[in-house]
Coordinates of C-alpha atoms in Angstrom, one line a residue:
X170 CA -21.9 -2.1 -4.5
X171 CA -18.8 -1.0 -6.1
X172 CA -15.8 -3.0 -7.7
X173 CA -12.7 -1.5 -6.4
X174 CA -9.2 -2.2 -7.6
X175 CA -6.6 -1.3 -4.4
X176 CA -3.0 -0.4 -5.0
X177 CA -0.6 -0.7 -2.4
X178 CA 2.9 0.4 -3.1
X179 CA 5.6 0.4 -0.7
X180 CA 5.3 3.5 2.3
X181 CA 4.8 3.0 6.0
X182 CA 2.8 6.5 6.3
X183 CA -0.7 6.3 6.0
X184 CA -0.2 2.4 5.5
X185 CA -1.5 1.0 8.7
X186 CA -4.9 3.4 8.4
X187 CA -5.4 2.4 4.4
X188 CA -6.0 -1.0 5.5
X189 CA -8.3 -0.6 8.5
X190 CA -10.2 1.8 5.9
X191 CA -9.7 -0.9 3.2
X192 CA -11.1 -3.5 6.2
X193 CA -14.1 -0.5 6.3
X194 CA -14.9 -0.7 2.5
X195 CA -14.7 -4.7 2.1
X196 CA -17.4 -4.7 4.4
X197 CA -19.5 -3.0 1.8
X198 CA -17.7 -3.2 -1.5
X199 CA -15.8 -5.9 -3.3
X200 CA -12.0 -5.1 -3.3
X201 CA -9.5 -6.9 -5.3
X202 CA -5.9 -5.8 -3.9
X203 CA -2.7 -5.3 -6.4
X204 CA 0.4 -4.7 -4.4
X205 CA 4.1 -3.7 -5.6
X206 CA 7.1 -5.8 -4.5
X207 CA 7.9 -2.8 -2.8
X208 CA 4.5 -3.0 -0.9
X209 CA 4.5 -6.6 -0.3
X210 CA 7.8 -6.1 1.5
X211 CA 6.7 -2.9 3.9
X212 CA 3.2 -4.9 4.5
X213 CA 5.3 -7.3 5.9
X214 CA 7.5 -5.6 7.6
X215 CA 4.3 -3.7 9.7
X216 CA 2.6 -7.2 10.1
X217 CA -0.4 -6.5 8.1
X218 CA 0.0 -9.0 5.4
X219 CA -1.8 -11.4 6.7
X220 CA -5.0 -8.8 7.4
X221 CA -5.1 -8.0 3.8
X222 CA -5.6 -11.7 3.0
X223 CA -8.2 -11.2 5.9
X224 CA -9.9 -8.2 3.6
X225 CA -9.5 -9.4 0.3
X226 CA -10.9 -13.0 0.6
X227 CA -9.6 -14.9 -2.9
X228 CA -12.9 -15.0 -4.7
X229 CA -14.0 -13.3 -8.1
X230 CA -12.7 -9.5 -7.7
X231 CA -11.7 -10.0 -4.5
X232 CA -8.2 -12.0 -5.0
X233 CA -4.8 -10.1 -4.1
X234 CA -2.2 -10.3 -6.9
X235 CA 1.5 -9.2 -5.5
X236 CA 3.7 -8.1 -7.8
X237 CA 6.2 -10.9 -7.3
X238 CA 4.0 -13.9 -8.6
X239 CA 2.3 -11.6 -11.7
X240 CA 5.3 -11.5 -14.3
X241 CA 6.3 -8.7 -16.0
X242 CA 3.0 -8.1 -18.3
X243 CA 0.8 -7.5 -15.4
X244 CA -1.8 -9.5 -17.1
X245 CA -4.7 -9.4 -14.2
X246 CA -4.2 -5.0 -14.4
X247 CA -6.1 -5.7 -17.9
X248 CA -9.2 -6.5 -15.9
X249 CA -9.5 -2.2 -15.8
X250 CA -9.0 -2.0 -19.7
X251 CA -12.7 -4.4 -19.8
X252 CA -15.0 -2.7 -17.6
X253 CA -14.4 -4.9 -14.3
X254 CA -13.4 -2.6 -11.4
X255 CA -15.6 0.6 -11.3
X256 CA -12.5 2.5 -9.8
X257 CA -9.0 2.6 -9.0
X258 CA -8.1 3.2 -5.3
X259 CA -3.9 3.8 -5.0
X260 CA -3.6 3.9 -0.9
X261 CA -1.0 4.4 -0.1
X262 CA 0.8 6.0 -3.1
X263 CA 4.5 6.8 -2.2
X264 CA 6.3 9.6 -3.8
X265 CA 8.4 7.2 -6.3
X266 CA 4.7 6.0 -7.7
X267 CA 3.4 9.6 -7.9
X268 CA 6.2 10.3 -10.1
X269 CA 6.2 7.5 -11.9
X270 CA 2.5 8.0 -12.9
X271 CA 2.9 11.9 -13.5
X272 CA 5.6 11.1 -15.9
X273 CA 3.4 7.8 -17.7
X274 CA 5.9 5.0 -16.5
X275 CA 3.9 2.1 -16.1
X276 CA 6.5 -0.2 -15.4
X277 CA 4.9 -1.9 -11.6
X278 CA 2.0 -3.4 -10.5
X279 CA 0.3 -0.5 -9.2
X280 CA 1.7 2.1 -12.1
X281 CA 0.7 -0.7 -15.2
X282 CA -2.9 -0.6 -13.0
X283 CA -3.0 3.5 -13.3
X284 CA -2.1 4.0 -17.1
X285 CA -4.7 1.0 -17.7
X286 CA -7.4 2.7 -15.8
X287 CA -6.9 6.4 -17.3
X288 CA -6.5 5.0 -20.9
X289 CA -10.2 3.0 -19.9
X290 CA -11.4 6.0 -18.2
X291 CA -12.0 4.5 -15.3
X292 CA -11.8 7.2 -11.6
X293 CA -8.6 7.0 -10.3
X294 CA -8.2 7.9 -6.6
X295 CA -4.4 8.4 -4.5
X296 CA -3.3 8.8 -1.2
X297 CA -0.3 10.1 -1.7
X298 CA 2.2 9.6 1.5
X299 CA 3.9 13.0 1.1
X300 CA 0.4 14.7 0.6
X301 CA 1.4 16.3 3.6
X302 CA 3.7 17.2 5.9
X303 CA 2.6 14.1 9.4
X304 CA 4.6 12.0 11.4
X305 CA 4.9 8.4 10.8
X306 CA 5.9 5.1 12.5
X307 CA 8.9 3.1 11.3
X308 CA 9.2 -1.0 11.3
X309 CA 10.7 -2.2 14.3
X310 CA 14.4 -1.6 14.8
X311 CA 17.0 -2.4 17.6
X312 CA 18.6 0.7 19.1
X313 CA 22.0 0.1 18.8
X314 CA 22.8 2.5 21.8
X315 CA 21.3 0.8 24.1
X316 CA 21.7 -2.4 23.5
X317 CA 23.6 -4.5 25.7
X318 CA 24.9 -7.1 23.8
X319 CA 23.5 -9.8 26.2
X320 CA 25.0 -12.6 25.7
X321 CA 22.0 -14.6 25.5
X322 CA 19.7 -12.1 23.5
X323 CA 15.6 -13.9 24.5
X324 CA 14.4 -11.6 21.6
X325 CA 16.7 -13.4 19.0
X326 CA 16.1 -16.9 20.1
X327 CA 12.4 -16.3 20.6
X328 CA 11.6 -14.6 17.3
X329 CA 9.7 -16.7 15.0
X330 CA 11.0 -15.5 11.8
X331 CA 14.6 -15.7 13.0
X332 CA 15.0 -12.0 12.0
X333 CA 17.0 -10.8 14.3
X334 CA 20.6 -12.0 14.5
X335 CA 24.9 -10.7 15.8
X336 CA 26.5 -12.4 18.6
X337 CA 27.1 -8.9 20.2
X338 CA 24.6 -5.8 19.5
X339 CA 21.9 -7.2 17.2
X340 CA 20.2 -6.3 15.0
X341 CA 16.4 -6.9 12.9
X342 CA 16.7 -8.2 9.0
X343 CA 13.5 -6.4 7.9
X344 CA 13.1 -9.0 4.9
X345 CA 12.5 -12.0 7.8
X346 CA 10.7 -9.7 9.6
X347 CA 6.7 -9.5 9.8
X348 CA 6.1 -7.1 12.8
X349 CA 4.6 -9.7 15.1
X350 CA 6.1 -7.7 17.6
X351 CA 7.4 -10.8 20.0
X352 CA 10.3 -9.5 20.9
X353 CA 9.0 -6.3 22.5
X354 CA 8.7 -7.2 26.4
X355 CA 11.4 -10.1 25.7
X356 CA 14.2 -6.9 26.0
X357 CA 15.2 -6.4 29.5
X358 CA 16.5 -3.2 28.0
X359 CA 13.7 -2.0 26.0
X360 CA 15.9 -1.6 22.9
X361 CA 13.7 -2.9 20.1
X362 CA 11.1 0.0 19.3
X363 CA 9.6 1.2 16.2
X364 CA 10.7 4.6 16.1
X365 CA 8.6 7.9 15.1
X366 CA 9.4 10.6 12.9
X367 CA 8.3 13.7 10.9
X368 CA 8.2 13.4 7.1
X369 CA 8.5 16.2 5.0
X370 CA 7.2 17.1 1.7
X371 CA 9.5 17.5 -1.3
X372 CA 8.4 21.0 -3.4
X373 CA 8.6 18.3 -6.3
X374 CA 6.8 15.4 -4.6
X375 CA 4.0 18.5 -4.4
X376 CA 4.4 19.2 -8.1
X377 CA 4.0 15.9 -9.2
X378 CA 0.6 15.4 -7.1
X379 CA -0.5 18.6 -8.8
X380 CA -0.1 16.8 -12.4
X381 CA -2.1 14.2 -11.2
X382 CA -4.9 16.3 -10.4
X383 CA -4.7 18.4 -13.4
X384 CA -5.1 14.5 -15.1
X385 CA -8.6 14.4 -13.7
X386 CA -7.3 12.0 -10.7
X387 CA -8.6 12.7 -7.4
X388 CA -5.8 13.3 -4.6
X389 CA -7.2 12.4 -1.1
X390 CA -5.5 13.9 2.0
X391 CA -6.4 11.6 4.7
X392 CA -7.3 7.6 4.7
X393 CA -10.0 9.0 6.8
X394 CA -11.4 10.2 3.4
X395 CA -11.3 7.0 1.6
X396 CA -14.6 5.1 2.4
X397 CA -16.5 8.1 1.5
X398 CA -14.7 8.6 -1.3
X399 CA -15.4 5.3 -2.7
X400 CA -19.2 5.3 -2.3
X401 CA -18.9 8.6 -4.1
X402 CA -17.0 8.0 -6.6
X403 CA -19.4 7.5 -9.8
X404 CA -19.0 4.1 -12.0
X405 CA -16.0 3.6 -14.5
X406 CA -17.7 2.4 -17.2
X407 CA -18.4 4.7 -20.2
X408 CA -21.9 5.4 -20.8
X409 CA -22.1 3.6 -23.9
X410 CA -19.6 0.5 -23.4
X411 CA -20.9 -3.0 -22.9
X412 CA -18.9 -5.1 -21.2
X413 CA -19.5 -9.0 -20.7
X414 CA -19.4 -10.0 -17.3

């Protein structure tokens, strides 16, 4: 059984799929879950905040530790300096935590978690989101040119979170939001949709992955690749360190 620190930082590609192949390795590894402000904010957004506390149950090494309740010294990251995860799993990894990471800024959850784990020499794995060039699904949004500006809007007085608001074409605060996706058949016009689009990769968003692998980290390509990846992934302890449990 491994001990697997999970960062989640704050990209929509790939996110969805990490944490059904998160859901995947829980079921034969402990995972303990650190996740950026940015993450906590886009996890929210997709309504899949509440199936990482599903995942990551609360006990011993299997808590989740946002960001925004961790202070600024990132104290539970030093939990990789002493030997208690055997690897580091960053899934996804958007472009602005590849870079911060290739350049040593350590100055998030997820980045502080990175420079902790190379300096103990304990595997680091990343999904980077701009890995490649793949389409990817947006949080829900109201399509301004086709909404009709009813004047009674049943999506805006039916949504639990109060997130969608205007008195004449609305439209969805993503900070309420949390993707429950109640709204959807409530628009007589169809106008609330999460809309899908190609992302393309940056020549320097490719450069910056390359540092990381020339770092020893392993890049993955796919979240298809992570459960496998885990189980292969050899311990991060160093053959002659003793740590107390």
């Amino acid at each position: 059984m491994r001990r697997v620190a999970w960062g989640i930082t704050g990209g929509g590609q790939y996110l969805a799929e990490s944490v059904r192949a998160m859901r995947e390795v829980a079921a034969q590894h402990r995972v303990c879950t650190f996740v950026s402000k940015a993450g906590e904010e886009v996890l929210r957004m997709y309504g899949l905040l509440e199936k990482l506390r599903e995942i990551s149950g609360g006990g011993y090494l299997e808590e989740i530790f946002l960001e925004s309740e961790s202070g600024r010294s990132f104290p539970m990251t030093g939990r990789l300096m002493i030997g208690r995860y055997d690897l580091l799993l960053i899934a996804p990894a958007t472009s602005n935590t590849v870079a911060k990471i290739a350049c040593g800024i350590s100055d998030t959850i997820v980045t502080n978690a990175a420079a902790l784990a190379e300096k103990a020499h304990v595997p680091v794995l990343v999904l980077p989101t701009d890995v490649r060039e793949a389409m990817t699904r947006a949080p829900y949004a109201v399509n301004r040119e086709i909404c009709s500006a009813c004047e009674i809007c049943p999506p805006q007085t039916a949504c639990p979170q109060g997130a969608i608001s205007g008195d004449g074409v609305r439209s969805i605060d993503l900070m309420r939001c949390d993707g429950c996706g109640t709204c959807l058949p409530l628009c007589s016009n169809s106008a609330i949709d999460a809309m899908r689009m190609n992302v393309r990769r940056r020549s320097i968003d490719q450069r910056n992955i390359e540092m990381l692998r020339e770092r020893g980290y392993t890049i993955l390509e796919s979240p298809a690749e992570i459960p496998e990846a885990v189980a292969k992934t050899a311990t991060g302890r160093r053959p002659q360190e003793r740590v107390h449990e």
